[in-house]
C-alpha cells in the first residue's frame, strides 16, 4: 500500500484507506504478540515512534461516524505544542482512548464529544469531554472496578469491564486518568502519560545507505521510506553482495536483514566489520528473541529494528545512528 500510495502521489483515498487499515491490523497483531511475550518473559514490548496527531486522526475516523449516527457532534483538537514525534506504546494508548471515546458516544444522547490533546514538560495529555448523563460523585471511583454498572445504564450493551481494563492499561503506561463529572451535564476524562518528544532533524541527504534484504517487497519498501526522508540508497539482495558492495564503495550506513539465504546477516556483519567498515549497521528482523538480538549486537550491529517495519522508527533509527 505504501508503494502504491507513492506511485499515485498520495492522491488515491482508497489506497490510503487500505494502508491505514493494514497499519491498524499490524498494530493489533503486534500487540497480541507483545502480550504473549510479556506474559512469558515478564516485560512489555519496546515503545514505538509515532506521530500523535496521526493517532488523533485515526480515532476521529472511527468515532466521528458513530457520533453522527446519534446526531452528535465530534471535534478533535491537537494543540500547537504537540510534538511531531513521540516514543510510547502506541497501541495501548490507542486502546485507552478508544474505550473512553466509545463510552462517551454510548452515554451521550444530545450535544457532542470533544477530544483534545497537549504536550507539556514531557507529559502527553488527552481530554475526552462529553455532554452525556454524567456520573455522581459517589460513583466516580467504583466505575473503574470490573463489572460495575451504574444505575440507569442497564439497557446499554457491555459487561462493565471497559473502564477497569482502561485503568489497567493506564497503569502500564505509568500514566494517570482523572475524571471530572456532573450528573446531567456530562463528563471529562483526562489522561496524562509521561511521553517525551523524539528529537528529529532534517536528514543528511549526502549520507549514502546500503539496503540489504532478500525479500524484494521489503527491500523496495525500505528504499522508498528512506528515499522519502531524503537519503540516497542502493540495494542488494544477500549478504555476499553486501560484503562486495562495502568493499567496492563503502556507504555511510547499512540497513541489513538478519535472516537471508546464503551468507546470513550476522555472518555478513562480522565480515564487514573485520574488513574495517566503521559506519553503523542497523538490523532488520522479525525475531524478538533476546538471544538473537545479543548475537546481532555482538556481531557489530549498532541498532535492531523489528518487522513489520515502522517507517517512523526506521527514519529515527537511521538519524540516531548517523548522529553518533
mmCIF file of C-alpha atoms in Angstrom:
data_model
loop_
_atom_site.group_PDB
_atom_site.id
_atom_site.type_symbol
_atom_site.label_atom_id
_atom_site.label_comp_id
_atom_site.label_asym_id
_atom_site.label_seq_id
_atom_site.Cartn_x
_atom_site.Cartn_y
_atom_site.Cartn_z
ATOM 1 C CA UNK A 1 0.000 0.000 0.000
ATOM 2 C CA UNK A 2 2.904 2.349 0.746
ATOM 3 C CA UNK A 3 4.409 1.635 -2.668
ATOM 4 C CA UNK A 4 1.044 2.185 -4.376
ATOM 5 C CA UNK A 5 0.481 5.412 -2.491
ATOM 6 C CA UNK A 6 3.900 6.696 -3.565
ATOM 7 C CA UNK A 7 3.246 5.758 -7.204
ATOM 8 C CA UNK A 8 -0.061 7.635 -7.174
ATOM 9 C CA UNK A 9 1.422 10.621 -5.351
ATOM 10 C CA UNK A 10 -0.820 10.041 -2.314
ATOM 11 C CA UNK A 11 -3.951 11.133 -4.174
ATOM 12 C CA UNK A 12 -5.940 7.893 -4.032
ATOM 13 C CA UNK A 13 -8.161 7.902 -0.938
ATOM 14 C CA UNK A 14 -8.871 4.183 -1.326
ATOM 15 C CA UNK A 15 -5.178 3.269 -1.263
ATOM 16 C CA UNK A 16 -4.798 5.461 1.811
ATOM 17 C CA UNK A 17 -7.719 3.640 3.452
ATOM 18 C CA UNK A 18 -6.118 0.259 2.698
ATOM 19 C CA UNK A 19 -2.801 1.451 4.147
ATOM 20 C CA UNK A 20 -4.425 2.790 7.332
ATOM 21 C CA UNK A 21 -6.374 -0.430 7.781
ATOM 22 C CA UNK A 22 -3.249 -2.514 7.254
ATOM 23 C CA UNK A 23 -1.337 -0.422 9.797
ATOM 24 C CA UNK A 24 -4.103 -0.863 12.372
ATOM 25 C CA UNK A 25 -4.221 -4.636 11.796
ATOM 26 C CA UNK A 26 -0.441 -4.841 12.107
ATOM 27 C CA UNK A 27 -0.610 -2.904 15.362
ATOM 28 C CA UNK A 28 -3.250 -5.297 16.675
ATOM 29 C CA UNK A 29 -1.208 -8.376 15.742
ATOM 30 C CA UNK A 30 1.912 -6.817 17.254
ATOM 31 C CA UNK A 31 0.018 -6.052 20.467
ATOM 32 C CA UNK A 32 -1.224 -9.635 20.742
ATOM 33 C CA UNK A 33 2.305 -10.928 20.211
ATOM 34 C CA UNK A 34 3.656 -8.393 22.692
ATOM 35 C CA UNK A 35 1.123 -9.506 25.297
ATOM 36 C CA UNK A 36 2.113 -13.140 24.793
ATOM 37 C CA UNK A 37 5.784 -12.219 25.143
ATOM 38 C CA UNK A 38 5.226 -10.079 28.233
ATOM 39 C CA UNK A 39 3.283 -12.908 29.886
ATOM 40 C CA UNK A 40 6.058 -15.391 29.102
ATOM 41 C CA UNK A 41 9.079 -13.249 29.999
ATOM 42 C CA UNK A 42 7.525 -10.677 32.324
ATOM 43 C CA UNK A 43 8.117 -7.483 30.357
ATOM 44 C CA UNK A 44 6.398 -5.235 27.872
ATOM 45 C CA UNK A 45 7.290 -4.738 24.224
ATOM 46 C CA UNK A 46 9.527 -1.766 23.416
ATOM 47 C CA UNK A 47 7.849 1.564 22.706
ATOM 48 C CA UNK A 48 7.459 2.764 19.125
ATOM 49 C CA UNK A 49 7.922 6.137 17.487
ATOM 50 C CA UNK A 50 4.722 7.708 16.128
ATOM 51 C CA UNK A 51 3.032 10.992 15.318
ATOM 52 C CA UNK A 52 0.386 11.814 17.985
ATOM 53 C CA UNK A 53 -1.565 13.994 15.543
ATOM 54 C CA UNK A 54 -1.941 10.963 13.266
ATOM 55 C CA UNK A 55 -3.292 8.983 16.211
ATOM 56 C CA UNK A 56 -5.975 11.647 16.713
ATOM 57 C CA UNK A 57 -6.894 11.427 13.035
ATOM 58 C CA UNK A 58 -7.282 7.644 13.241
ATOM 59 C CA UNK A 59 -9.503 7.909 16.314
ATOM 60 C CA UNK A 60 -11.606 10.568 14.579
ATOM 61 C CA UNK A 61 -12.135 8.326 11.550
ATOM 62 C CA UNK A 62 -13.703 5.702 13.815
ATOM 63 C CA UNK A 63 -15.602 7.867 16.309
ATOM 64 C CA UNK A 64 -16.969 10.659 14.087
ATOM 65 C CA UNK A 65 -19.324 8.324 12.121
ATOM 66 C CA UNK A 66 -20.557 6.700 15.351
ATOM 67 C CA UNK A 67 -21.341 10.116 16.815
ATOM 68 C CA UNK A 68 -23.042 11.253 13.601
ATOM 69 C CA UNK A 69 -25.351 8.213 13.680
ATOM 70 C CA UNK A 70 -26.719 9.519 17.004
ATOM 71 C CA UNK A 71 -26.897 13.117 15.808
ATOM 72 C CA UNK A 72 -23.932 14.118 17.970
ATOM 73 C CA UNK A 73 -21.079 16.435 17.070
ATOM 74 C CA UNK A 74 -17.487 15.290 17.335
ATOM 75 C CA UNK A 75 -14.412 17.535 17.367
ATOM 76 C CA UNK A 76 -10.744 16.502 17.634
ATOM 77 C CA UNK A 77 -8.272 19.247 18.558
ATOM 78 C CA UNK A 78 -4.469 18.961 18.551
ATOM 79 C CA UNK A 79 -2.660 21.757 20.381
ATOM 80 C CA UNK A 80 0.101 23.706 18.673
ATOM 81 C CA UNK A 81 2.652 22.381 21.174
ATOM 82 C CA UNK A 82 2.028 18.756 20.188
ATOM 83 C CA UNK A 83 5.376 17.279 19.053
ATOM 84 C CA UNK A 84 5.713 15.753 15.617
ATOM 85 C CA UNK A 85 7.133 12.510 17.007
ATOM 86 C CA UNK A 86 6.949 10.758 20.382
ATOM 87 C CA UNK A 87 8.024 7.338 21.643
ATOM 88 C CA UNK A 88 5.455 5.265 23.541
ATOM 89 C CA UNK A 89 3.273 2.159 23.490
ATOM 90 C CA UNK A 90 1.000 3.464 20.740
ATOM 91 C CA UNK A 91 -1.394 0.527 20.657
ATOM 92 C CA UNK A 92 -2.027 0.606 24.404
ATOM 93 C CA UNK A 93 -2.570 4.373 24.294
ATOM 94 C CA UNK A 94 -4.977 3.963 21.393
ATOM 95 C CA UNK A 95 -6.940 1.285 23.261
ATOM 96 C CA UNK A 96 -7.436 3.547 26.285
ATOM 97 C CA UNK A 97 -8.593 6.496 24.173
ATOM 98 C CA UNK A 98 -10.877 4.325 22.047
ATOM 99 C CA UNK A 99 -12.523 2.994 25.190
ATOM 100 C CA UNK A 100 -13.097 6.493 26.589
ATOM 101 C CA UNK A 101 -14.435 7.804 23.284
ATOM 102 C CA UNK A 102 -16.734 4.821 22.731
ATOM 103 C CA UNK A 103 -18.193 5.282 26.215
ATOM 104 C CA UNK A 104 -18.683 8.990 25.534
ATOM 105 C CA UNK A 105 -20.729 8.198 22.429
ATOM 106 C CA UNK A 106 -22.651 5.441 24.204
ATOM 107 C CA UNK A 107 -23.734 7.591 27.157
ATOM 108 C CA UNK A 108 -24.411 10.858 25.318
ATOM 109 C CA UNK A 109 -27.858 11.475 23.850
ATOM 110 C CA UNK A 110 -27.586 15.162 22.943
ATOM 111 C CA UNK A 111 -24.767 17.574 22.228
ATOM 112 C CA UNK A 112 -21.381 16.128 21.392
ATOM 113 C CA UNK A 113 -17.927 14.856 22.240
ATOM 114 C CA UNK A 114 -14.586 16.674 22.141
ATOM 115 C CA UNK A 115 -11.160 15.041 22.006
ATOM 116 C CA UNK A 116 -8.237 17.373 22.712
ATOM 117 C CA UNK A 117 -4.532 16.840 23.311
ATOM 118 C CA UNK A 118 -1.490 18.747 24.551
ATOM 119 C CA UNK A 119 2.152 18.192 25.475
ATOM 120 C CA UNK A 120 3.883 19.934 28.376
ATOM 121 C CA UNK A 121 7.012 19.126 30.414
ATOM 122 C CA UNK A 122 7.304 15.648 28.943
ATOM 123 C CA UNK A 123 3.638 14.818 29.626
ATOM 124 C CA UNK A 124 1.311 13.945 26.755
ATOM 125 C CA UNK A 125 -2.289 14.571 27.810
ATOM 126 C CA UNK A 126 -5.683 13.843 26.241
ATOM 127 C CA UNK A 127 -9.129 15.084 27.287
ATOM 128 C CA UNK A 128 -12.330 13.304 26.312
ATOM 129 C CA UNK A 129 -15.270 15.557 27.138
ATOM 130 C CA UNK A 130 -18.937 14.799 26.532
ATOM 131 C CA UNK A 131 -22.360 16.292 27.247
ATOM 132 C CA UNK A 132 -23.800 12.995 28.409
ATOM 133 C CA UNK A 133 -25.577 11.735 31.506
ATOM 134 C CA UNK A 134 -22.685 12.487 33.876
ATOM 135 C CA UNK A 135 -21.616 10.460 36.892
ATOM 136 C CA UNK A 136 -22.427 11.161 40.526
ATOM 137 C CA UNK A 137 -19.502 11.834 42.873
ATOM 138 C CA UNK A 138 -20.167 8.684 44.898
ATOM 139 C CA UNK A 139 -19.938 6.554 41.738
ATOM 140 C CA UNK A 140 -16.806 8.058 40.200
ATOM 141 C CA UNK A 141 -14.394 5.636 41.857
ATOM 142 C CA UNK A 142 -16.317 2.411 41.538
ATOM 143 C CA UNK A 143 -16.874 2.712 37.772
ATOM 144 C CA UNK A 144 -13.200 1.803 37.356
ATOM 145 C CA UNK A 145 -13.813 -1.546 39.063
ATOM 146 C CA UNK A 146 -14.617 -4.621 36.987
ATOM 147 C CA UNK A 147 -18.288 -5.466 36.327
ATOM 148 C CA UNK A 148 -19.571 -2.254 37.915
ATOM 149 C CA UNK A 149 -22.636 -0.785 36.188
ATOM 150 C CA UNK A 150 -24.298 2.496 37.146
ATOM 151 C CA UNK A 151 -27.986 2.887 37.783
ATOM 152 C CA UNK A 152 -29.823 3.789 34.591
ATOM 153 C CA UNK A 153 -27.337 2.052 32.272
ATOM 154 C CA UNK A 154 -28.840 -1.429 32.400
ATOM 155 C CA UNK A 155 -30.072 -1.177 28.823
ATOM 156 C CA UNK A 156 -26.616 -0.334 27.447
ATOM 157 C CA UNK A 157 -24.528 -3.027 25.796
ATOM 158 C CA UNK A 158 -21.461 -4.014 27.815
ATOM 159 C CA UNK A 159 -20.259 -6.005 30.803
ATOM 160 C CA UNK A 160 -18.812 -3.173 32.855
ATOM 161 C CA UNK A 161 -15.234 -4.135 32.044
ATOM 162 C CA UNK A 162 -14.138 -1.326 29.721
ATOM 163 C CA UNK A 163 -13.024 1.269 32.255
ATOM 164 C CA UNK A 164 -11.336 -1.261 34.530
ATOM 165 C CA UNK A 165 -9.284 -2.541 31.594
ATOM 166 C CA UNK A 166 -8.541 1.041 30.549
ATOM 167 C CA UNK A 167 -7.261 1.845 34.039
ATOM 168 C CA UNK A 168 -5.001 -1.230 33.962
ATOM 169 C CA UNK A 169 -3.589 -0.057 30.638
ATOM 170 C CA UNK A 170 -3.043 3.454 32.033
ATOM 171 C CA UNK A 171 -1.032 1.975 34.902
ATOM 172 C CA UNK A 172 1.072 0.003 32.394
ATOM 173 C CA UNK A 173 1.762 3.320 30.650
ATOM 174 C CA UNK A 174 2.803 4.851 34.026
ATOM 175 C CA UNK A 175 0.093 7.431 33.484
ATOM 176 C CA UNK A 176 -2.874 8.932 35.307
ATOM 177 C CA UNK A 177 -6.570 9.007 34.453
ATOM 178 C CA UNK A 178 -8.750 11.658 36.099
ATOM 179 C CA UNK A 179 -12.499 12.089 35.950
ATOM 180 C CA UNK A 180 -14.477 15.290 36.395
ATOM 181 C CA UNK A 181 -18.220 14.795 36.017
ATOM 182 C CA UNK A 182 -21.542 16.389 36.901
ATOM 183 C CA UNK A 183 -24.814 14.440 36.625
ATOM 184 C CA UNK A 184 -26.960 15.805 33.834
ATOM 185 C CA UNK A 185 -24.141 17.917 32.377
ATOM 186 C CA UNK A 186 -21.510 15.478 31.186
ATOM 187 C CA UNK A 187 -18.092 14.019 31.931
ATOM 188 C CA UNK A 188 -14.486 14.829 31.222
ATOM 189 C CA UNK A 189 -11.811 12.128 31.361
ATOM 190 C CA UNK A 190 -8.234 13.425 31.331
ATOM 191 C CA UNK A 191 -5.420 11.015 30.501
ATOM 192 C CA UNK A 192 -1.832 12.083 31.215
ATOM 193 C CA UNK A 193 1.162 9.932 30.269
ATOM 194 C CA UNK A 194 4.907 10.647 30.585
ATOM 195 C CA UNK A 195 5.916 10.593 26.918
ATOM 196 C CA UNK A 196 8.935 12.614 25.784
ATOM 197 C CA UNK A 197 9.170 14.122 22.333
ATOM 198 C CA UNK A 198 11.605 12.493 19.906
ATOM 199 C CA UNK A 199 14.203 14.898 18.610
ATOM 200 C CA UNK A 200 14.314 14.649 14.851
ATOM 201 C CA UNK A 201 16.282 16.839 12.460
ATOM 202 C CA UNK A 202 16.373 17.077 8.695
ATOM 203 C CA UNK A 203 18.085 14.137 7.029
ATOM 204 C CA UNK A 204 21.655 14.469 5.860
ATOM 205 C CA UNK A 205 20.954 13.809 2.182
ATOM 206 C CA UNK A 206 24.652 13.461 1.469
ATOM 207 C CA UNK A 207 24.670 10.244 3.511
ATOM 208 C CA UNK A 208 24.532 7.023 1.477
ATOM 209 C CA UNK A 209 22.698 3.931 2.728
ATOM 210 C CA UNK A 210 23.089 0.326 1.602
ATOM 211 C CA UNK A 211 19.874 -1.724 1.960
ATOM 212 C CA UNK A 212 20.443 -5.489 2.244
ATOM 213 C CA UNK A 213 17.252 -7.580 2.132
ATOM 214 C CA UNK A 214 16.381 -10.813 0.291
ATOM 215 C CA UNK A 215 12.626 -10.081 0.170
ATOM 216 C CA UNK A 216 12.143 -7.781 -2.850
ATOM 217 C CA UNK A 217 8.977 -6.180 -1.466
ATOM 218 C CA UNK A 218 10.600 -5.267 1.849
ATOM 219 C CA UNK A 219 13.758 -4.171 0.047
ATOM 220 C CA UNK A 220 11.763 -1.788 -2.178
ATOM 221 C CA UNK A 221 9.768 -0.525 0.812
ATOM 222 C CA UNK A 222 12.865 0.268 2.895
ATOM 223 C CA UNK A 223 14.452 2.080 -0.044
ATOM 224 C CA UNK A 224 11.203 4.005 -0.627
ATOM 225 C CA UNK A 225 10.841 5.038 3.015
ATOM 226 C CA UNK A 226 14.456 6.180 3.275
ATOM 227 C CA UNK A 227 14.202 7.955 -0.054
ATOM 228 C CA UNK A 228 11.148 9.855 1.150
ATOM 229 C CA UNK A 229 13.196 11.239 4.020
ATOM 230 C CA UNK A 230 15.920 12.307 1.589
ATOM 231 C CA UNK A 231 18.633 9.640 1.819
ATOM 232 C CA UNK A 232 20.479 8.224 -1.178
ATOM 233 C CA UNK A 233 20.089 4.431 -1.250
ATOM 234 C CA UNK A 234 21.272 1.408 -3.180
ATOM 235 C CA UNK A 235 20.119 -2.162 -2.627
ATOM 236 C CA UNK A 236 21.449 -5.725 -2.751
ATOM 237 C CA UNK A 237 19.673 -8.993 -2.063
ATOM 238 C CA UNK A 238 22.080 -11.076 0.044
ATOM 239 C CA UNK A 239 24.954 -10.974 2.495
ATOM 240 C CA UNK A 240 27.671 -11.848 -0.025
ATOM 241 C CA UNK A 241 26.635 -8.955 -2.282
ATOM 242 C CA UNK A 242 26.607 -6.677 0.773
ATOM 243 C CA UNK A 243 30.221 -7.578 1.589
ATOM 244 C CA UNK A 244 31.228 -6.929 -2.026
ATOM 245 C CA UNK A 245 29.329 -3.611 -2.150
ATOM 246 C CA UNK A 246 31.024 -2.356 1.021
ATOM 247 C CA UNK A 247 34.456 -3.269 -0.322
ATOM 248 C CA UNK A 248 33.770 -1.559 -3.669
ATOM 249 C CA UNK A 249 32.053 1.611 -2.485
ATOM 250 C CA UNK A 250 31.575 1.882 1.314
ATOM 251 C CA UNK A 251 28.262 3.502 2.331
ATOM 252 C CA UNK A 252 27.750 5.733 5.339
ATOM 253 C CA UNK A 253 25.251 3.277 6.871
ATOM 254 C CA UNK A 254 23.929 -0.233 6.230
ATOM 255 C CA UNK A 255 20.385 -1.472 6.870
ATOM 256 C CA UNK A 256 20.509 -5.286 6.714
ATOM 257 C CA UNK A 257 18.169 -8.224 7.237
ATOM 258 C CA UNK A 258 19.412 -10.858 9.675
ATOM 259 C CA UNK A 259 17.981 -13.993 8.094
ATOM 260 C CA UNK A 260 18.925 -14.375 4.439
ATOM 261 C CA UNK A 261 19.753 -17.362 2.252
ATOM 262 C CA UNK A 262 23.457 -17.924 1.751
ATOM 263 C CA UNK A 263 25.534 -15.607 3.911
ATOM 264 C CA UNK A 264 23.336 -14.553 6.857
ATOM 265 C CA UNK A 265 23.084 -11.014 8.121
ATOM 266 C CA UNK A 266 25.109 -11.850 11.229
ATOM 267 C CA UNK A 267 27.882 -13.516 9.203
ATOM 268 C CA UNK A 268 27.894 -10.635 6.726
ATOM 269 C CA UNK A 269 28.129 -8.097 9.559
ATOM 270 C CA UNK A 270 31.128 -9.905 11.077
ATOM 271 C CA UNK A 271 32.872 -9.981 7.697
ATOM 272 C CA UNK A 272 32.115 -6.307 7.053
ATOM 273 C CA UNK A 273 33.409 -5.313 10.487
ATOM 274 C CA UNK A 274 36.545 -7.438 10.027
ATOM 275 C CA UNK A 275 37.211 -5.576 6.778
ATOM 276 C CA UNK A 276 37.373 -2.335 8.770
ATOM 277 C CA UNK A 277 33.972 -0.764 7.995
ATOM 278 C CA UNK A 278 33.408 1.828 10.790
ATOM 279 C CA UNK A 279 29.885 3.001 9.988
ATOM 280 C CA UNK A 280 26.638 1.973 11.697
ATOM 281 C CA UNK A 281 24.800 -1.204 10.705
ATOM 282 C CA UNK A 282 21.080 -1.390 11.543
ATOM 283 C CA UNK A 283 19.480 -4.838 11.771
ATOM 284 C CA UNK A 284 16.054 -5.753 10.404
ATOM 285 C CA UNK A 285 14.374 -8.861 11.799
ATOM 286 C CA UNK A 286 11.002 -10.327 12.614
ATOM 287 C CA UNK A 287 12.559 -12.113 15.592
ATOM 288 C CA UNK A 288 12.306 -10.574 19.043
ATOM 289 C CA UNK A 289 14.342 -13.322 20.683
ATOM 290 C CA UNK A 290 16.689 -11.598 23.176
ATOM 291 C CA UNK A 291 19.430 -14.130 22.374
ATOM 292 C CA UNK A 292 19.313 -13.235 18.667
ATOM 293 C CA UNK A 293 19.392 -9.516 19.461
ATOM 294 C CA UNK A 294 22.503 -10.082 21.593
ATOM 295 C CA UNK A 295 24.156 -12.102 18.776
ATOM 296 C CA UNK A 296 23.442 -9.301 16.304
ATOM 297 C CA UNK A 297 24.885 -6.603 18.553
ATOM 298 C CA UNK A 298 27.929 -8.773 19.264
ATOM 299 C CA UNK A 299 28.453 -9.236 15.513
ATOM 300 C CA UNK A 300 28.705 -5.496 15.004
ATOM 301 C CA UNK A 301 25.166 -4.193 14.558
ATOM 302 C CA UNK A 302 24.513 -0.741 16.005
ATOM 303 C CA UNK A 303 20.729 -0.973 16.327
ATOM 304 C CA UNK A 304 17.926 -3.504 15.908
ATOM 305 C CA UNK A 305 14.555 -2.851 14.232
ATOM 306 C CA UNK A 306 11.597 -5.198 14.172
ATOM 307 C CA UNK A 307 9.462 -6.250 11.239
ATOM 308 C CA UNK A 308 6.760 -5.387 10.246
ATOM 309 C CA UNK A 309 8.743 -2.232 9.628
ATOM 310 C CA UNK A 310 7.574 1.069 11.078
ATOM 311 C CA UNK A 311 8.648 3.913 8.786
ATOM 312 C CA UNK A 312 8.978 6.464 11.580
ATOM 313 C CA UNK A 313 11.020 4.069 13.684
ATOM 314 C CA UNK A 314 13.247 3.379 10.675
ATOM 315 C CA UNK A 315 13.837 7.081 9.988
ATOM 316 C CA UNK A 316 14.512 7.794 13.673
ATOM 317 C CA UNK A 317 16.936 4.860 13.961
ATOM 318 C CA UNK A 318 18.900 5.942 10.886
ATOM 319 C CA UNK A 319 19.028 9.539 12.096
ATOM 320 C CA UNK A 320 20.163 8.358 15.529
ATOM 321 C CA UNK A 321 22.842 6.083 14.067
ATOM 322 C CA UNK A 322 24.264 8.734 11.755
ATOM 323 C CA UNK A 323 24.433 11.250 14.598
ATOM 324 C CA UNK A 324 26.750 9.055 16.662
#
